[in-house]
Short mmCIF file of C-alpha atoms in Angstrom, two decimals:
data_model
loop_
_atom_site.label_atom_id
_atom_site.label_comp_id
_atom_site.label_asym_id
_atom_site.label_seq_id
_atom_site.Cartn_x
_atom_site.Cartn_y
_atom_site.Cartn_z
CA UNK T 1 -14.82 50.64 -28.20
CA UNK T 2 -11.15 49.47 -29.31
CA UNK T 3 -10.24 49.96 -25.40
CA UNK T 4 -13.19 47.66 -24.28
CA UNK T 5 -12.10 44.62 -26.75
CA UNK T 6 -8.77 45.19 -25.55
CA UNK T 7 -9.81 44.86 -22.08
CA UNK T 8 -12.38 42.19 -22.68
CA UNK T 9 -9.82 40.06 -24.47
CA UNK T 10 -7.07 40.67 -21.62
CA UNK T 11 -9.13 39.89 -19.13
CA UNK T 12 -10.57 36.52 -20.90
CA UNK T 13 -6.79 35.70 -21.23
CA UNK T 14 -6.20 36.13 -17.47
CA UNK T 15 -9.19 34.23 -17.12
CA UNK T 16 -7.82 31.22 -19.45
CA UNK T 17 -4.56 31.23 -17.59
CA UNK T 18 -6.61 30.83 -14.40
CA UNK T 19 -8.30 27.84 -14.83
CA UNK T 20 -5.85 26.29 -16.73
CA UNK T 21 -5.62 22.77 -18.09
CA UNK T 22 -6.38 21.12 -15.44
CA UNK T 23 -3.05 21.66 -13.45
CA UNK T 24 -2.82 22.33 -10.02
CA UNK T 25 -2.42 26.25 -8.55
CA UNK T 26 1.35 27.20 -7.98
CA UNK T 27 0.73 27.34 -3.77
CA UNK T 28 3.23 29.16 -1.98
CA UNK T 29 4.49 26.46 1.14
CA UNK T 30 3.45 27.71 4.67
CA UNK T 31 5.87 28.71 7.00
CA UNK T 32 5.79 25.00 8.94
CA UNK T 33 4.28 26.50 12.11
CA UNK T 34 1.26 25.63 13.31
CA UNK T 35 0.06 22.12 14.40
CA UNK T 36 0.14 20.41 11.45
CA UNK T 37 -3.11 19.47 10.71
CA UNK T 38 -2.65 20.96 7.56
CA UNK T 39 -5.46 23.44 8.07
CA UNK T 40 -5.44 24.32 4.28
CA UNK T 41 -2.57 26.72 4.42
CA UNK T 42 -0.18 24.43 2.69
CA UNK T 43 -0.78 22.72 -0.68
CA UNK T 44 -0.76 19.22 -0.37
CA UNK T 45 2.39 18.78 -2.57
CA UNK T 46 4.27 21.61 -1.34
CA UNK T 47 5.72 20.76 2.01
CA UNK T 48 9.00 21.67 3.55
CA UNK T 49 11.63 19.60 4.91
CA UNK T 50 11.28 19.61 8.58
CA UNK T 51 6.87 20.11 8.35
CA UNK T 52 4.36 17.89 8.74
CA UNK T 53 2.97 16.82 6.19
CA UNK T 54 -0.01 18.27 5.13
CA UNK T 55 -3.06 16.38 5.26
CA UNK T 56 -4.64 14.79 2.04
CA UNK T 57 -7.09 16.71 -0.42
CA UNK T 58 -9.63 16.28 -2.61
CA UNK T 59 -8.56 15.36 -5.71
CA UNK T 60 -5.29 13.45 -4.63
CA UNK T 61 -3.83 10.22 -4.07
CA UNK T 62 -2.27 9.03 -1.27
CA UNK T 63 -0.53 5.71 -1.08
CA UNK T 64 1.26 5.20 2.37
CA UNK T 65 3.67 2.72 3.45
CA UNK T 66 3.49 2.42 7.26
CA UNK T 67 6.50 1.41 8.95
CA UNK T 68 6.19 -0.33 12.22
CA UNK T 69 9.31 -2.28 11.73
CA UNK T 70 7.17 -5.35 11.76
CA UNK T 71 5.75 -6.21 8.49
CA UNK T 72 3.77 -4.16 5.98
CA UNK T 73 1.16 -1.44 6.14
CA UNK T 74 -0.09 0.55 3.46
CA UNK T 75 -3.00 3.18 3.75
CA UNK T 76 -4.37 4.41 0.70
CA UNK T 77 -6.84 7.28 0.39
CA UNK T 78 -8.24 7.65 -2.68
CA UNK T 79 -9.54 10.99 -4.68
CA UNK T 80 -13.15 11.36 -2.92
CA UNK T 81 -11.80 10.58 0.23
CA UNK T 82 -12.28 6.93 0.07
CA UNK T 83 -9.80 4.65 2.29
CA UNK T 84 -8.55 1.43 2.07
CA UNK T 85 -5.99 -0.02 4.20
CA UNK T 86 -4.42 -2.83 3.00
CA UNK T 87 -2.38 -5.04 5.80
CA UNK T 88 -1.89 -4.07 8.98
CA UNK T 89 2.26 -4.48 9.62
CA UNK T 90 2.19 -5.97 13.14
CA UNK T 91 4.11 -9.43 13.23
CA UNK T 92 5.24 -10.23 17.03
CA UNK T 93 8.18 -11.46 16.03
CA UNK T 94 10.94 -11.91 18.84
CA UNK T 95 13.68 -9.42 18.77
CA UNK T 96 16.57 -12.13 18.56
CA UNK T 97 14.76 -14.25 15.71
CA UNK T 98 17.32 -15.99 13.71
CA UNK T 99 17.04 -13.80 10.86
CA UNK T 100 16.16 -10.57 13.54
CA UNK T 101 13.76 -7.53 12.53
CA UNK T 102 14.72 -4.23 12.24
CA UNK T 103 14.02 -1.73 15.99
CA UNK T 104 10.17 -0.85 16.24
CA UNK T 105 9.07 2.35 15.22
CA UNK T 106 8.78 4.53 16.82
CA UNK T 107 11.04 2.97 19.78
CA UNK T 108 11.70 0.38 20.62
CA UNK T 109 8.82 0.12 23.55
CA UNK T 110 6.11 0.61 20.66
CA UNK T 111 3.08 -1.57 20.55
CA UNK T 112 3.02 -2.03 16.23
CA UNK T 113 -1.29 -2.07 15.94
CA UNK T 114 -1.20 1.40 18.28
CA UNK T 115 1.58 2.55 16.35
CA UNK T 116 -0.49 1.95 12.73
CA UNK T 117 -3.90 2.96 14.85
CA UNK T 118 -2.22 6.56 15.91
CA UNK T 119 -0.76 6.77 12.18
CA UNK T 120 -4.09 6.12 10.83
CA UNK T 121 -6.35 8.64 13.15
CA UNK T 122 -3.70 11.17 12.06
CA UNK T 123 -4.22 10.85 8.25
CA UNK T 124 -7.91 9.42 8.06
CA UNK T 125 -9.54 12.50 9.85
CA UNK T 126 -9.24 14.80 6.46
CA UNK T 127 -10.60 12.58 4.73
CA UNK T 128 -13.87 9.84 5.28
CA UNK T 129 -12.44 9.72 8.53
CA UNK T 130 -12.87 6.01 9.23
CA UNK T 131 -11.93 2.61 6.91
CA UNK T 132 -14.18 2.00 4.02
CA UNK T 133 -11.70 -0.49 2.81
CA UNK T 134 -10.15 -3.15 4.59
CA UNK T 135 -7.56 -5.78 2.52
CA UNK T 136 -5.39 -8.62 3.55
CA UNK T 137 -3.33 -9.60 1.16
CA UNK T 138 -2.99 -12.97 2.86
CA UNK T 139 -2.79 -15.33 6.00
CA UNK T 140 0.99 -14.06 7.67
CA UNK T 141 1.45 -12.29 10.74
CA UNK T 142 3.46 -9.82 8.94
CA UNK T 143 0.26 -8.78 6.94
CA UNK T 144 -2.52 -9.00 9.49
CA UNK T 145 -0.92 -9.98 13.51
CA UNK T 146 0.64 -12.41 15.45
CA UNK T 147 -1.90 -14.96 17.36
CA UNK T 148 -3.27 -13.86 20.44
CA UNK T 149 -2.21 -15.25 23.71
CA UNK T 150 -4.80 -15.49 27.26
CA UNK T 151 -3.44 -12.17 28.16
CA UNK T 152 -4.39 -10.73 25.30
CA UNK T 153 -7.10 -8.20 26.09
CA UNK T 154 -10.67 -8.89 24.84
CA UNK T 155 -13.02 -6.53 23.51
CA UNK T 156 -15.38 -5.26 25.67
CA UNK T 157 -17.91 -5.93 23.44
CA UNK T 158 -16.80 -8.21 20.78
CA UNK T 159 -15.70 -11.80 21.58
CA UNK T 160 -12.00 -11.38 20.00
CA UNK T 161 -8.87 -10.41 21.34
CA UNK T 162 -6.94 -6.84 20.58
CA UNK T 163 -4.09 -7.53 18.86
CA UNK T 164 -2.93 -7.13 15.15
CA UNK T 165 -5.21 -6.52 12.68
CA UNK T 166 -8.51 -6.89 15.17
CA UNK T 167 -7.46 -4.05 16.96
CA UNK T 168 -6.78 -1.75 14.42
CA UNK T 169 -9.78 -2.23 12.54
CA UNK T 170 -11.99 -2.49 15.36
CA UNK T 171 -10.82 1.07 16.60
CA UNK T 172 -12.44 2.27 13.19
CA UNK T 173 -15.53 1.76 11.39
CA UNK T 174 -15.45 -0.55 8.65
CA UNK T 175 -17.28 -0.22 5.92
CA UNK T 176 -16.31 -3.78 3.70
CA UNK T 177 -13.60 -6.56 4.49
CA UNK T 178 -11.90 -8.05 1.89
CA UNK T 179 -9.70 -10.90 2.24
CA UNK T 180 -8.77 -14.14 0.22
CA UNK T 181 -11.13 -16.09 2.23
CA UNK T 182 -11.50 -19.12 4.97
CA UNK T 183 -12.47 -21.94 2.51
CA UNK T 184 -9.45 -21.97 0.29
CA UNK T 185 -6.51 -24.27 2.03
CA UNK T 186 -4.38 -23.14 4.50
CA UNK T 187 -0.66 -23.85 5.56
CA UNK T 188 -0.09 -24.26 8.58
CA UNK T 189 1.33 -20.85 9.66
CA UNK T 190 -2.38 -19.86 7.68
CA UNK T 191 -4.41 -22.01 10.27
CA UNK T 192 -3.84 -19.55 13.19
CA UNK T 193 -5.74 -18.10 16.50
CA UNK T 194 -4.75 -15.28 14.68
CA UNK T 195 -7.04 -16.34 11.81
CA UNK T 196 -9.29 -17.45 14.30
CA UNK T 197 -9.65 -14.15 15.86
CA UNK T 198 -9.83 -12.01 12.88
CA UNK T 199 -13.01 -13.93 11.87
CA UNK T 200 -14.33 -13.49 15.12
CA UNK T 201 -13.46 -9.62 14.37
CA UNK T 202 -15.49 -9.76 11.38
CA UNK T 203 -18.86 -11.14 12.88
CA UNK T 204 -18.55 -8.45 15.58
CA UNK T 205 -18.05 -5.74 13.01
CA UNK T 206 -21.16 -6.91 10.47
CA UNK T 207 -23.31 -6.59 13.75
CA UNK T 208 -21.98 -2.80 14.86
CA UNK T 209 -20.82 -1.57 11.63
CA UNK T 210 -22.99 -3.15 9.22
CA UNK T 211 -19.68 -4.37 7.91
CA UNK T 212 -19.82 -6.21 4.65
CA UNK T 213 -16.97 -8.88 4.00
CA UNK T 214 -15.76 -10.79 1.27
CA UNK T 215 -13.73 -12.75 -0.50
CA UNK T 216 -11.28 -10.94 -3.01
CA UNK T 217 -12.74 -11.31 -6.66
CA UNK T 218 -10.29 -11.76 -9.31
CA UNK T 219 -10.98 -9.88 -12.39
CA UNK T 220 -13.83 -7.62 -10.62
CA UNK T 221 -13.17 -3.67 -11.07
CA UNK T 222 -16.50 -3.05 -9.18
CA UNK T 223 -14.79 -4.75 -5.68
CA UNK T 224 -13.12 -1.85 -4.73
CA UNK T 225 -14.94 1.66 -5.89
CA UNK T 226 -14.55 5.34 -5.11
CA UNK T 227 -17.49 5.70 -2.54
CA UNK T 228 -18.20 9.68 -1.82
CA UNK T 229 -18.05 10.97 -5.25
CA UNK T 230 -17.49 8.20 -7.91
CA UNK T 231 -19.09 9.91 -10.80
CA UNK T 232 -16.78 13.11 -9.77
CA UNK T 233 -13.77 10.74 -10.86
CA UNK T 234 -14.60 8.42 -13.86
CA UNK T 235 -10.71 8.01 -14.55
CA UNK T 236 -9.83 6.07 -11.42
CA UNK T 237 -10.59 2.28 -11.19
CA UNK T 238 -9.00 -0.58 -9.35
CA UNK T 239 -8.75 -4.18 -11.05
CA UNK T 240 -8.30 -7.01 -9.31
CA UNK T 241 -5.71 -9.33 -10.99
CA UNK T 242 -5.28 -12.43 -8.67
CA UNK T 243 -5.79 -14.20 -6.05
CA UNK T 244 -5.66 -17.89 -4.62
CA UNK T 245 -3.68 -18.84 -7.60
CA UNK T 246 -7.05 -17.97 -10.30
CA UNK T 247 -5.74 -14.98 -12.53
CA UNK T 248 -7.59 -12.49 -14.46
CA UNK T 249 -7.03 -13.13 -18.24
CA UNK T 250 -7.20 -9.48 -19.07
CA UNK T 251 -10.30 -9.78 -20.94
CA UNK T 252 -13.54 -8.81 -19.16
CA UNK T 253 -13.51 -10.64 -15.73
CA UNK T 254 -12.89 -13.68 -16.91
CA UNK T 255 -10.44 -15.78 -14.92
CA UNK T 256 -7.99 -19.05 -15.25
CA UNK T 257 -7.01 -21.19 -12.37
CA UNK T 258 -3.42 -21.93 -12.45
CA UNK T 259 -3.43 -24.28 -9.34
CA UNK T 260 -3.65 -27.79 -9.19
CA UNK T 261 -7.09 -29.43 -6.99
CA UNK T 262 -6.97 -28.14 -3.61
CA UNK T 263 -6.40 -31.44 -2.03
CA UNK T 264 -3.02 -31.40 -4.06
CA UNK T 265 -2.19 -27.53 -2.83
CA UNK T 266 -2.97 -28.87 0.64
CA UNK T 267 -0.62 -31.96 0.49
CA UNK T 268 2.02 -29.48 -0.72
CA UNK T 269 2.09 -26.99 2.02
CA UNK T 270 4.42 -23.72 2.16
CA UNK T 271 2.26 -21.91 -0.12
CA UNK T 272 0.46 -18.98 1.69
CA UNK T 273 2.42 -16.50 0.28
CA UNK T 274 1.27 -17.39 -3.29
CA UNK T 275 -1.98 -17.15 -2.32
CA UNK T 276 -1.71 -13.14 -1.99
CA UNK T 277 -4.13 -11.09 -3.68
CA UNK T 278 -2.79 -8.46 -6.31
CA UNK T 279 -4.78 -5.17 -7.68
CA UNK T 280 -3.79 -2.58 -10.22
CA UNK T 281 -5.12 0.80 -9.57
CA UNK T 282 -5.16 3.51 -12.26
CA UNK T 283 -5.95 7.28 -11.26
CA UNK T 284 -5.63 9.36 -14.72
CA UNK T 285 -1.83 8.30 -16.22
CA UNK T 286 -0.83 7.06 -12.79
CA UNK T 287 -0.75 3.28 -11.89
CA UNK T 288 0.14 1.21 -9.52
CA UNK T 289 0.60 -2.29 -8.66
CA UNK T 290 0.48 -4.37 -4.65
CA UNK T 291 1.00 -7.84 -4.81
CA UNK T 292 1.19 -9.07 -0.99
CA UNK T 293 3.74 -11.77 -1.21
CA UNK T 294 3.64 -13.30 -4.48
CA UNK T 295 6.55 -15.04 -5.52
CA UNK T 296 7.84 -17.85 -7.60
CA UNK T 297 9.99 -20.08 -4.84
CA UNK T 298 9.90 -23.36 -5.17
CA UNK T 299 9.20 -23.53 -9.03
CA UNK T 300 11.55 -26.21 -9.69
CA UNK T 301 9.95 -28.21 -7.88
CA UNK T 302 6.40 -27.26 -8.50
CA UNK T 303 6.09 -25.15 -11.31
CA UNK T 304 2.76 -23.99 -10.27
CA UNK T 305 4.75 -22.00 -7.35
CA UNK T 306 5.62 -19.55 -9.45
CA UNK T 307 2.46 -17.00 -9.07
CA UNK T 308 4.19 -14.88 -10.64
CA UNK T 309 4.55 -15.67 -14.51
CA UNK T 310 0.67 -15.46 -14.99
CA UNK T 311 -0.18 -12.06 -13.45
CA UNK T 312 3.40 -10.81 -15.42
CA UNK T 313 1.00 -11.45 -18.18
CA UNK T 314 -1.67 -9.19 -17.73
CA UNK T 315 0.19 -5.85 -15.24
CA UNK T 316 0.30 -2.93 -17.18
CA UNK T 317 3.61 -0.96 -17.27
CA UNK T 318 3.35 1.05 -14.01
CA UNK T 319 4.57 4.27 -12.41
CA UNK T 320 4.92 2.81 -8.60
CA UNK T 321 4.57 -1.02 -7.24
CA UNK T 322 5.23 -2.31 -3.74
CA UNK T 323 7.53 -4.73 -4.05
CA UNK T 324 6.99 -8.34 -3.67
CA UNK T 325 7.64 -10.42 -0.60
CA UNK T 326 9.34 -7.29 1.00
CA UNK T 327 12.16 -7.36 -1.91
CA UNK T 328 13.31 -10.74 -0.49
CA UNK T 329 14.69 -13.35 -2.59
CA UNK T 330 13.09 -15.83 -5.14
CA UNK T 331 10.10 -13.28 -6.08
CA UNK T 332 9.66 -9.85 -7.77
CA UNK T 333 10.72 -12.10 -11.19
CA UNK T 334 12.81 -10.46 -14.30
CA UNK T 335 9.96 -11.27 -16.38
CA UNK T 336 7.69 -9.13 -13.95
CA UNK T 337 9.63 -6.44 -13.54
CA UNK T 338 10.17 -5.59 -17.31
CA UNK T 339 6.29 -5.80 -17.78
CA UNK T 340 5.57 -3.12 -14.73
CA UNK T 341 9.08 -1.39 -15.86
CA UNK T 342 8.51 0.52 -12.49
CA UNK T 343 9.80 4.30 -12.13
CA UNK T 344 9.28 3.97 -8.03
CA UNK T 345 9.87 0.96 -5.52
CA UNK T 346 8.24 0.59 -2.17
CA UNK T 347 10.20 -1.92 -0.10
CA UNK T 348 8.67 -2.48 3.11
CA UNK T 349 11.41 -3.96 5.06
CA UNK T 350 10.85 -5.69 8.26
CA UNK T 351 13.77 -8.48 8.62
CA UNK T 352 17.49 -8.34 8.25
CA UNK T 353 17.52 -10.15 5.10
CA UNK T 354 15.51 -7.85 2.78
CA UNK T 355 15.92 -6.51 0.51
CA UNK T 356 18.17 -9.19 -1.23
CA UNK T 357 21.02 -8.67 -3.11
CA UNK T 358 19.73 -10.21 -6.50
CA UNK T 359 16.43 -8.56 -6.18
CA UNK T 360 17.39 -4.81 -5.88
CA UNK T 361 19.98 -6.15 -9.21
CA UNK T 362 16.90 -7.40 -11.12
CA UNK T 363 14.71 -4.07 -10.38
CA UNK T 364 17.64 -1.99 -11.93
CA UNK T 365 17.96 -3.98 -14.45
CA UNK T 366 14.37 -3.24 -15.62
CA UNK T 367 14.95 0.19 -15.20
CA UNK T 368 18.30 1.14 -14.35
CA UNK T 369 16.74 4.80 -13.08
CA UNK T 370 13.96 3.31 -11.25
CA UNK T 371 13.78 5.33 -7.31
CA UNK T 372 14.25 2.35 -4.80
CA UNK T 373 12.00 3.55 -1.23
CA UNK T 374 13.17 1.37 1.87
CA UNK T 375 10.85 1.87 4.92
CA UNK T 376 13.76 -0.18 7.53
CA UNK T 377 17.00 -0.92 6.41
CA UNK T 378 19.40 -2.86 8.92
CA UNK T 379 22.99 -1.60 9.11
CA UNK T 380 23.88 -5.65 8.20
CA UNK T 381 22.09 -5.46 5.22
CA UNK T 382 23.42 -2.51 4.08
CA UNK T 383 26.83 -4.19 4.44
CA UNK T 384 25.40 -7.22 2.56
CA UNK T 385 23.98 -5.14 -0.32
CA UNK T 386 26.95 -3.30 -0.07
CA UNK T 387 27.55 0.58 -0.40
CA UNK T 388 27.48 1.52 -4.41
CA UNK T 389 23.85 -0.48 -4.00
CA UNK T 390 23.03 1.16 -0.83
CA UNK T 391 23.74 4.88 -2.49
CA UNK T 392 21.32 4.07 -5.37
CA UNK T 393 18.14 3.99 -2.90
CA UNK T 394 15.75 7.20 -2.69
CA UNK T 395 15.64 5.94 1.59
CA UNK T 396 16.78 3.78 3.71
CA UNK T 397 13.98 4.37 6.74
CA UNK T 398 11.04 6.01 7.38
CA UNK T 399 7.22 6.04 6.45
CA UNK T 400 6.98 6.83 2.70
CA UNK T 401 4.07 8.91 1.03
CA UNK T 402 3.50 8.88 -2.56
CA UNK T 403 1.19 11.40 -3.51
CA UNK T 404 -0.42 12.09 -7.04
CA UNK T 405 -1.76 15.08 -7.97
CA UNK T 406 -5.40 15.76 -8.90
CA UNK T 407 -5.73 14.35 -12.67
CA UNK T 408 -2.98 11.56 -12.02
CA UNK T 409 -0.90 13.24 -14.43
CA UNK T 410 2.07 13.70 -11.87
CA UNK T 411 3.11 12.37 -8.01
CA UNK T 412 5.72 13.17 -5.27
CA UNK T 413 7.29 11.11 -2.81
CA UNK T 414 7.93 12.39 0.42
CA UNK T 415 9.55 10.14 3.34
CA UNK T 416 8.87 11.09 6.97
CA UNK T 417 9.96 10.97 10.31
CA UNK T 418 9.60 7.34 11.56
CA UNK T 419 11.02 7.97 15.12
CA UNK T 420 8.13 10.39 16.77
CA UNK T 421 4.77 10.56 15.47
CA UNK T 422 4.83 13.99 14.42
CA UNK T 423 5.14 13.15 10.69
CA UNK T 424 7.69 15.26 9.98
CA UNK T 425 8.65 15.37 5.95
CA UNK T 426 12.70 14.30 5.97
CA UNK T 427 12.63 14.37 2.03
CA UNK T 428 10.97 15.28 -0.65
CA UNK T 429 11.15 13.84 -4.62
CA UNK T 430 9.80 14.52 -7.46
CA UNK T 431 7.77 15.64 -9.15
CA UNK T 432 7.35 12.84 -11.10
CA UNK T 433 5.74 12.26 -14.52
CA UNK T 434 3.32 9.69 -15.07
CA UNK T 435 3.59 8.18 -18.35
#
C-alpha cells in the first residue's frame, strides 16, 4: 500500500508539473525545412534564424509592422484568431521627393498594396483567414494610398479604383471598417480621390460582405472585440483613447473635446495628422499603445495642436507602442513618453528624415534601455543620427513581429526578411517580461 501512495503521489506530481501555471510547453525548434507554413512542428516562439516564421496560434498575439517602404502597416491578430489591420502603408510617393523614401520592399519594382496583400494572405490563413478589422488611423496616403489616377484599374464589380487601401481590403473579406469618419473637417491633403475612392470601397463592401463601418468611438472598449472566442479570453480588451481631437477621460466612456468649433479647425488647416485615432490594447500584463500620427507641431501657435498632452493623461505605462508620426520630429512628447515608459519601439520608417535626432534622444531618455525597432532606415539618416545612436537600435530594416505568449505574461520580437517574401526570421529578442 506504501508503494501505491508513493506512486500515486509521483505521478500527481508529474501531473502538476505538466499542466503547469499556465506557461507555455518548452517546444523543441524544427529543423527549418519544410515550406514554412508552420504546419505545427515549430512553436510559435521558437524559431530559428534563417526559418520562416511560424504561423500564429491560438492563444498568441501578433502585432506586425509591415514594411513596404512607403508608409505604415500593421497587422494584428489577436488570441481567437481575430484580425485587425490597421493602415495599409502604400503612399505613391515619387522616388526623388525632396525629402526621398527609403527603396520599396521587396525591390524596387514592387507594387506596395500587392506587397501588404501577399504579406497578409501569408499570415491571415492560420488564423480567421480574412479581415475582421479594418482601421485607418487617419486621412494620409502614407496610412491608407495615394489617389487614383484614370489608369488606375477599376473593380470589376465595385465602382472604385485598385489602389492603396481599396485594393487590399477588397482582396479580403471585411467584416467592420473603422475610420475617423467623412463629416469631421478635412485638410486639404484629407479631401482626396483617394478619400473619395475608399468610400466608394466601403459601399461596395456593405453590399458583398455585409461590411459594417464606422466611425472610431472614443472611450468605447466594445468597438473592437475578440470575435471567435471572446469568453475564452476575458483578459484582453482594446480601449479606444482618441480621436478627432475628443479624448477619453479615463473614467467610463466618457469623453472631452479638446478642439476648438470645427469651422475654427477648418480655417486653420494642417491638422490631419492630429486627427489620428489612438487605442490601448491589453492582453494579460501586456499592453500596447498605436497612435497614427499624433503629434504636438504647431503648439505655439495653437495650443490645441498639441494632441498629445491629453491622451499623455490617460495611456497606461506600456510594454510596446508604435511610435508617433514615424519617430519624426515635433511628436512622440517627453511628457508622453514617461507616461507609456515603453520597453519596445516600433518605428515605421518610410522617408529619409525619420526617425529624428531629438526623438530617438527623448525615447531614451524615458527609458534609457528601451529596444528601438526600425522597419527602413536610410544610410543618410544613419549618418544624421549618427553611429553611437544608430548601435543602440534592436534593427535598422525589415518587417518586425512582436509576439506575446498565451497569458500576455511574456513577448518576443523577431525581425524578418524584408527583401523576398519568404519571411525569413533575421533576429530574434527576447523574451521579454511584461510588467
Amino acid at each position: 500500500m506504501k508503494r501505491y501512495y508513493l506512486f500515486l503521489f509521483a505521478a500527481l506530481g508529474t501531473l502538476v508539473l505538466a499542466c503547469g501555471s499556465g506557461s507555455e510547453p518548452e517546444i523543441e525548434p524544427g529543423n527549418g525545412t519544410g515550406n514554412g507554413s508552420g504546419g505545427g512542428s515549430v512553436a510559435p516562439d521558437k524559431p530559428k534564424v534563417g526559418q520562416t516564421l511560424p504561423d500564429w496560434s491560438e492563444g498568441y498575439l501578433d502585432i506586425h509592422a509591415v514594411n513596404t517602404g512607403r508608409g505604415e502597416c500593421s497587422l494584428l491578430i489577436l488570441p481567437d484568431g481575430t484580425t485587425m489591420l490597421v493602415d495599409t502603408g502604400c503612399s505613391s510617393i515619387a522616388d526623388d521627393d525632396q525629402i526621398p523614401p527609403p527603396p520599396m520592399k521587396p525591390n524596387a519594382s514592387s507594387e506596395p498594396a500587392q506587397t501588404v496583400i501577399n504579406y497578409l494572405s501569408h499570415f491571415v490563413k492560420a488564423a480567421s483567414g480574412k479581415l475582421d478589422y479594418l482601421l485607418i488611423s487617419h486621412w494620409h496616403a502614407d496610412h491608407m494610398g495615394g489617389a487614383p489616377t484614370d489608369a488606375t484599374p477599376m473593380h470589376p464589380q465595385g465602382q472604385f479604383r485598385l489602389c492603396g487601401v481599396a485594393k487590399i481590403a477588397s482582396a479580403f473579406g471585411v467584416g467592420k471598417a473603422v475610420d475617423r469618419g467623412f463629416t469631421f473637417p478635412c485638410d486639404n491633403a484629407a479631401a482626396s480621390a483617394t478619400v473619395a475612392n475608399y468610400k466608394k470601397f466601403v459601399e461596395w463592401s456593405r453590399s458583398a460582405h455585409a461590411t459594417q463601418h464606422e466611425e472610431f468611438r472614443v472611450g468605447a472598449a466594445d468597438q473592437f472585440v475578440l470575435c471567435h472566442d471572446a469568453a475564452k479570453y476575458a483578459n484582453f480588451a482594446v480601449r479606444n483613447l482618441a480621436c478627432n481631437g475628443v479624448v477619453w477621460t479615463g473614467a467610463g466612456t466618457q469623453t472631452k473635446n479638446t478642439f476648438p468649433p470645427a469651422s475654427e479647425v477648418a480655417a486653420v488647416g494642417g491638422y490631419e495628422n492630429i486627427c489620428s485615432n489612438a487605442f490601448h490594447l491589453k492582453y494579460g500584463g501586456f499592453d500596447y499603445f498605436s497612435g497614427g500620427d499624433l503629434s504636438y507641431s504647431g503648439r505655439s501657435t495653437h495650443s490645441w495642436f498639441d494632441i498629445e498632452a491629453p491622451v499623455a493623461a490617460v495611456v497606461p505605462q506600456v510594454e510596446v507602442m508604435k511610435a508617433h508620426h514615424h519617430g519624426t520630429s515635433n511628436c512622440n512628447s517627453s511628457e508622453m513618453l514617461k507616461k507609456l515608459k515603453p520597453q519596445t519601439i516600433l518605428v515605421h520608417v518610410w522617408r529619409d528624415v525619420q526617425p529624428n535626432p531629438a526623438t530617438i534622444a527623448r525615447m531614451f531618455s524615458a527609458n534609457a534601455g528601451c529596444n528601438i525597432f526600425t522597419t527602413n532606415l536610410t544610410e543618410n539618416n544613419k549618418g544624421v543620427l549618427g553611429s553611437s545612436v544608430v548601435s543602440k537600435f534592436k534593427s535598422t530594416g525589415g518587417h518586425i513581429v512582436v509576439r506575446v505568449s498565451p497569458g500576455g505574461q511574456r513577448y518576443y520580437v523577431y525581425v524578418l526578411d524584408d527583401t523576398n517574401e519568404n519571411y525569413k526570421v533575421k533576429q530574434i529578442h527576447g523574451p521579454y517580461t511584461c510588467n
